[in-house]
Short mmCIF file of C-alpha atoms and ligand atoms in Angstrom, two decimals:
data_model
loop_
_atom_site.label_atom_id
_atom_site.label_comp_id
_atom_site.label_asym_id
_atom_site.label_seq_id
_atom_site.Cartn_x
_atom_site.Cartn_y
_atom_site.Cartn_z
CA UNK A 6 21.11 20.94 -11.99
CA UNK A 7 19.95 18.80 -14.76
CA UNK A 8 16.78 16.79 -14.70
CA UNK A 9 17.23 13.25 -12.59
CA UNK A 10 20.62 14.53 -10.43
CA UNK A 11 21.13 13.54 -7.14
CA UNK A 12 20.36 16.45 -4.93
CA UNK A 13 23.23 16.58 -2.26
CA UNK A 14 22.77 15.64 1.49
CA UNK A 15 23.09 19.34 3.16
CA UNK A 16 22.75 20.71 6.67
CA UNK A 17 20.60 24.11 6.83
CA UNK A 18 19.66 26.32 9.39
CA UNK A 19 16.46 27.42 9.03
CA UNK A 20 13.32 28.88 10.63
CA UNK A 21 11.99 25.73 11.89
CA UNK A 22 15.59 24.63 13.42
CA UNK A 23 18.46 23.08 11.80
CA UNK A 24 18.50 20.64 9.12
CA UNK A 25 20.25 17.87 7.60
CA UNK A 26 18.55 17.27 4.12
CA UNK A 27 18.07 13.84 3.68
CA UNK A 28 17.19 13.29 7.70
CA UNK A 29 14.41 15.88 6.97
CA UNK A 30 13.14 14.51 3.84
CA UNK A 31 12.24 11.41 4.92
CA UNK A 32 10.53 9.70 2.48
CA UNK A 33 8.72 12.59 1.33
CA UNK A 34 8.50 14.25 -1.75
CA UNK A 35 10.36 18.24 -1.68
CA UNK A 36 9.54 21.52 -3.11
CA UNK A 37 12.22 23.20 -2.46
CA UNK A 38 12.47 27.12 -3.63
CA UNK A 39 14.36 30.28 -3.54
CA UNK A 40 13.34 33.34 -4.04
CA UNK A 41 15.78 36.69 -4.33
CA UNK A 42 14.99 38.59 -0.88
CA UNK A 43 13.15 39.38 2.07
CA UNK A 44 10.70 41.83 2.32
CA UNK A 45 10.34 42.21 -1.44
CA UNK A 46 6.35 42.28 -2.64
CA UNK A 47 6.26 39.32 -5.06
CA UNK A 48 8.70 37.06 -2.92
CA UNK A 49 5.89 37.91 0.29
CA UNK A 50 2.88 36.78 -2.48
CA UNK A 51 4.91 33.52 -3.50
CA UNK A 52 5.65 32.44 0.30
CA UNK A 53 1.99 33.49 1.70
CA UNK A 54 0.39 31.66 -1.48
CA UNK A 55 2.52 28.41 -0.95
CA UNK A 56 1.82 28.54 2.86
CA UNK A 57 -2.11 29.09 2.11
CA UNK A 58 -2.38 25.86 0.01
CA UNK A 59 0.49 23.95 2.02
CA UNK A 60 -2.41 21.05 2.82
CA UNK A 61 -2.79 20.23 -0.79
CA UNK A 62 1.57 19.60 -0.86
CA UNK A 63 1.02 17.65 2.37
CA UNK A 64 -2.31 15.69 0.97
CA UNK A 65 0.17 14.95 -2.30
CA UNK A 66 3.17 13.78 0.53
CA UNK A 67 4.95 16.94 -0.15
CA UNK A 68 7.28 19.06 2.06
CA UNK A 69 7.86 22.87 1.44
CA UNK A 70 11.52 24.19 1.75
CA UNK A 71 12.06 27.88 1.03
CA UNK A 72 15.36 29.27 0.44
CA UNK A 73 16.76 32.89 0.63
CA UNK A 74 20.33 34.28 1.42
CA UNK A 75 18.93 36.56 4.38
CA UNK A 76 19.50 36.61 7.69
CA UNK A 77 17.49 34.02 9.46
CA UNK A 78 16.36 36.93 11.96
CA UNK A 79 14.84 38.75 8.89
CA UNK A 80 13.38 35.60 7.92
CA UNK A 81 11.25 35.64 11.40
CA UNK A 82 10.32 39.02 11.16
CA UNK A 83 9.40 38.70 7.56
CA UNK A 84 7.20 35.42 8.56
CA UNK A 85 4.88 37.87 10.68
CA UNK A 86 4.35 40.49 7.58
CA UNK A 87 3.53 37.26 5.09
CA UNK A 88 1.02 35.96 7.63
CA UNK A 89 -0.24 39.62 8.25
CA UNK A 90 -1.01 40.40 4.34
CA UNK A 91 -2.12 36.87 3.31
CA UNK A 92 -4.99 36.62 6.28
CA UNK A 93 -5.92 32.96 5.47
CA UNK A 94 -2.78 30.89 6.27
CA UNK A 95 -4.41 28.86 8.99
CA UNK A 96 -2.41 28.33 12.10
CA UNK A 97 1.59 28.37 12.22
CA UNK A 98 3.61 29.41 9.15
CA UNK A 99 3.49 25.91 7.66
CA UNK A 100 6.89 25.35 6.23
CA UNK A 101 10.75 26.20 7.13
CA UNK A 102 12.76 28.91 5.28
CA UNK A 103 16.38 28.25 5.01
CA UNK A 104 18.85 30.95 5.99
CA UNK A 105 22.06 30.59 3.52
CA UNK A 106 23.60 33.65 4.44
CA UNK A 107 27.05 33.08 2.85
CA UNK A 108 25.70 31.62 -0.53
CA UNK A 109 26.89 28.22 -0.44
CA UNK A 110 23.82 26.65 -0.85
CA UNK A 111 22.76 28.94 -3.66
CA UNK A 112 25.70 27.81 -5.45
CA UNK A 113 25.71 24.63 -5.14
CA UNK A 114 22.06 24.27 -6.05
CA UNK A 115 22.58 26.39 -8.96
CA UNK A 116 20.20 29.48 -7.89
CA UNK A 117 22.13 32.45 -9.17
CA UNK A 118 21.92 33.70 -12.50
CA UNK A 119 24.84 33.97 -15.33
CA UNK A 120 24.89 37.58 -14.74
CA UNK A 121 25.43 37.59 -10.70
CA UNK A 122 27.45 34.31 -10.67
CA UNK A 123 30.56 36.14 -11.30
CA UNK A 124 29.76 38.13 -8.09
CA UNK A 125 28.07 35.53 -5.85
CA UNK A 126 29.22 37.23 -2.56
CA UNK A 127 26.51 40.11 -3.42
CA UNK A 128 24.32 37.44 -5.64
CA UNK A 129 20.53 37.66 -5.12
CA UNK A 130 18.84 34.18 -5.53
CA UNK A 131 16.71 33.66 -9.09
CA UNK A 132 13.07 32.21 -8.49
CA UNK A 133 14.70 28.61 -8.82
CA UNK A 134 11.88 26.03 -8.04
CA UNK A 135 13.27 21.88 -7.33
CA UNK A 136 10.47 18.79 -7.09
CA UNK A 137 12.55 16.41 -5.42
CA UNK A 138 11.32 12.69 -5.01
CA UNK A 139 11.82 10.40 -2.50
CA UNK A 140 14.97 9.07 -3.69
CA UNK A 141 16.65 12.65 -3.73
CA UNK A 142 16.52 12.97 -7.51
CA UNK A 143 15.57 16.30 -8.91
CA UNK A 144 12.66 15.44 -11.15
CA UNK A 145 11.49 19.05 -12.55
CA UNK A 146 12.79 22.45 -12.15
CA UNK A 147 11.21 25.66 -12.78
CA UNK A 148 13.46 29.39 -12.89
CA UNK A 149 11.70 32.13 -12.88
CA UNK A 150 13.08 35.63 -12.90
CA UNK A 151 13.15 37.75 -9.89
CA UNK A 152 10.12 40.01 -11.71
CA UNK A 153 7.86 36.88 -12.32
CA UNK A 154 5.96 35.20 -9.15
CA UNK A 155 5.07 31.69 -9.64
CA UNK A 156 1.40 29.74 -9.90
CA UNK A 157 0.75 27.66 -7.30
CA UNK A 158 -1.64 25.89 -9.28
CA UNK A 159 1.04 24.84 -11.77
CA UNK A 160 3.49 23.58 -9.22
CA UNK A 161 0.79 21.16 -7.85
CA UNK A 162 -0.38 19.98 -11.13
CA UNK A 163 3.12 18.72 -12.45
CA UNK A 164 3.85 17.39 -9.26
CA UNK A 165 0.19 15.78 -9.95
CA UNK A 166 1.62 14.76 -13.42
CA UNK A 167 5.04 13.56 -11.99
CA UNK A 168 3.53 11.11 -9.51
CA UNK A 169 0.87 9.89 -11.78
CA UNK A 170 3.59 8.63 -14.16
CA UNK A 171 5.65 6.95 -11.56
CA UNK A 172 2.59 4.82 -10.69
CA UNK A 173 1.69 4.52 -14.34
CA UNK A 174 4.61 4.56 -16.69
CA UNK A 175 2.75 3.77 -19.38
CA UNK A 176 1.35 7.22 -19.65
CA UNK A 177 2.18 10.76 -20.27
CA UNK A 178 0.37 13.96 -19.14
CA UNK A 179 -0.71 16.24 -22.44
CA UNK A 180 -0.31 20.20 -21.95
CA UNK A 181 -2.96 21.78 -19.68
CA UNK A 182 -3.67 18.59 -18.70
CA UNK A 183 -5.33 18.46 -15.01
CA UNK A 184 -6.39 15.82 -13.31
CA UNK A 185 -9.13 13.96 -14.64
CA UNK A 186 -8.10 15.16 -18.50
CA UNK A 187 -7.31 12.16 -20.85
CA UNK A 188 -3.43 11.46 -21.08
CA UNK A 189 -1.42 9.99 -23.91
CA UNK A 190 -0.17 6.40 -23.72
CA UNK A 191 3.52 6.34 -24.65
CA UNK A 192 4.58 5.11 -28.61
CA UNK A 193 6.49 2.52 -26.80
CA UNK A 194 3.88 0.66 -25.89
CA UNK A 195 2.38 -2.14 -28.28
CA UNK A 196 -0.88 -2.57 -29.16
CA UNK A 197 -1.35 -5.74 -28.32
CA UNK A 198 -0.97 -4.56 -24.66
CA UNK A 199 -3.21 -2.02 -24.39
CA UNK A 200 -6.57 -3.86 -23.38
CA UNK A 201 -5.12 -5.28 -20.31
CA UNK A 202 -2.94 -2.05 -19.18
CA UNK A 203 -6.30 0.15 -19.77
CA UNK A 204 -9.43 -2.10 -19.93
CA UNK A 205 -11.37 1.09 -19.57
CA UNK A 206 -10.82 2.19 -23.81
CA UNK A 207 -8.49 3.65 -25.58
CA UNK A 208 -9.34 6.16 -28.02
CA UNK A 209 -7.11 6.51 -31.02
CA UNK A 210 -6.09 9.13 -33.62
CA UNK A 211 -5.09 8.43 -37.48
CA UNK A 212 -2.96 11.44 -37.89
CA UNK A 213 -2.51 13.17 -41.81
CA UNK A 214 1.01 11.11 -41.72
CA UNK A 215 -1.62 8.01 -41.72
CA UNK A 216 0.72 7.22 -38.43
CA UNK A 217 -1.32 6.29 -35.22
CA UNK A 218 1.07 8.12 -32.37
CA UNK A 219 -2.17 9.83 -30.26
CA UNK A 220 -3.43 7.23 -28.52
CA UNK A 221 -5.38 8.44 -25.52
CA UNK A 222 -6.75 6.95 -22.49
CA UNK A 223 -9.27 7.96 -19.31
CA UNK A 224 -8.43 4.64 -17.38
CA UNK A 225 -5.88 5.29 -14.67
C1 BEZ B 22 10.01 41.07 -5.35
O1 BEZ B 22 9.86 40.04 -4.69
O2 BEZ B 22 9.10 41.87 -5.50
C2 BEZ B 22 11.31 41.32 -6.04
C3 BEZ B 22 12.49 40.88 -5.47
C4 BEZ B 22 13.70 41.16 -6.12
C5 BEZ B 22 13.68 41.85 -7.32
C6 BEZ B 22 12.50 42.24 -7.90
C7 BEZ B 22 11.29 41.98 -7.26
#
């Protein structure tokens, strides 16, 4: 699963009724995640978190698409103990949970780790986290181990960073950047270009190497 693949058409079943993939994308942008098990404490804090701030992914034009290798029965029942111990998830669980009960999924989205992948019949799913764009390409992964939750926060913020840089790819985001923060203007870009790309300002570093690489910019 390397950066910029094409993420495979697939048919799922899942909580919210079969899928086909692409059908169900749309032209929406996809978060799609495993997570190791049902009924397991940090997996029930990932999916109750997610589904709490699921109208900031929809605000952004993002769908949610979980992914374990239980039963889709448990995945039901589950639903009702998420909702129960994370009390604010207004209305209907917001997002589907895929049922890939005989792994093939997890396989061929590269969700089991080097140690279980020899045994994949038995595999639990890492934390394996895809932003796919519109055009099916996977455009940032995160894998996390099954003792690690994930940050919501972060997740939003690079997909914050990831569409900010298709509609300016001038630019970069800087670490911690949120929105708002200064970003970098890419090396690439001459100089001569910069007042009519960012008529805002551009602040600009002279670094110890007396090279000018940090170039910085508010105006996007
Ligand atoms: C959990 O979600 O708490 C969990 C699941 C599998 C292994 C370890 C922890």
């Amino acid at each position: 699963m390397r950066l910029n693949t094409v993420i495979p058409n697939f048919e799922a079943q899942t909580t919210q009724g079969p899928i086909e993939f692409y059908k169900w994308q749309g032209n929406s942008w996809v978060v799609l995640f495993s997570h190791p098990a049902d009924f397991t404490p940090v997996c029930t804090t990932e999916l109750g978190r997610i589904a709490v701030h699921a109208p900031e992914f929809s605000k952004r034009n993002v769908k949610l698409l979980a992914h374990s290798c239980d039963a889709l029965q448990d995945h039901v029942d589950w639903v009702n103990d998420i909702k129960s111990y994370c009390r604010d998830i207004p209305g209907d669980f917001p997002y589907p949970i895929i049922s890939d009960h005989d792994r093939t999924l997890a396989v061929k989205l590269d969700m089991i780790d080097e140690e279980n992948r020899k045994n994949p019949d038995f595999a639990l799913t890492v934390r394996a986290l895809y932003i796919i764009s519109p055009d099916h390409r996977l455009r940032l992964s995160f894998l996390y181990p099954a003792s690690t939750g994930r940050n919501v926060d972060e997740i939003l913020r690079v997909i914050d960073s990831l569409q900010l840089v298709d509609r300016v790819p001038e630019i970069a985001t800087p670490a911690n950047w949120v929105p708002g923060d200064k970003v970098m203007i890419l090396p690439t870009v001459p100089e001569e270009d910069l007042p009519k790309l960012f008529p805002g300002g551009v602040d600009k570093v002279t670094m110890p190497s007396g090279q000018v690489y940090v170039r910085t910019t508010t105006d996007y």
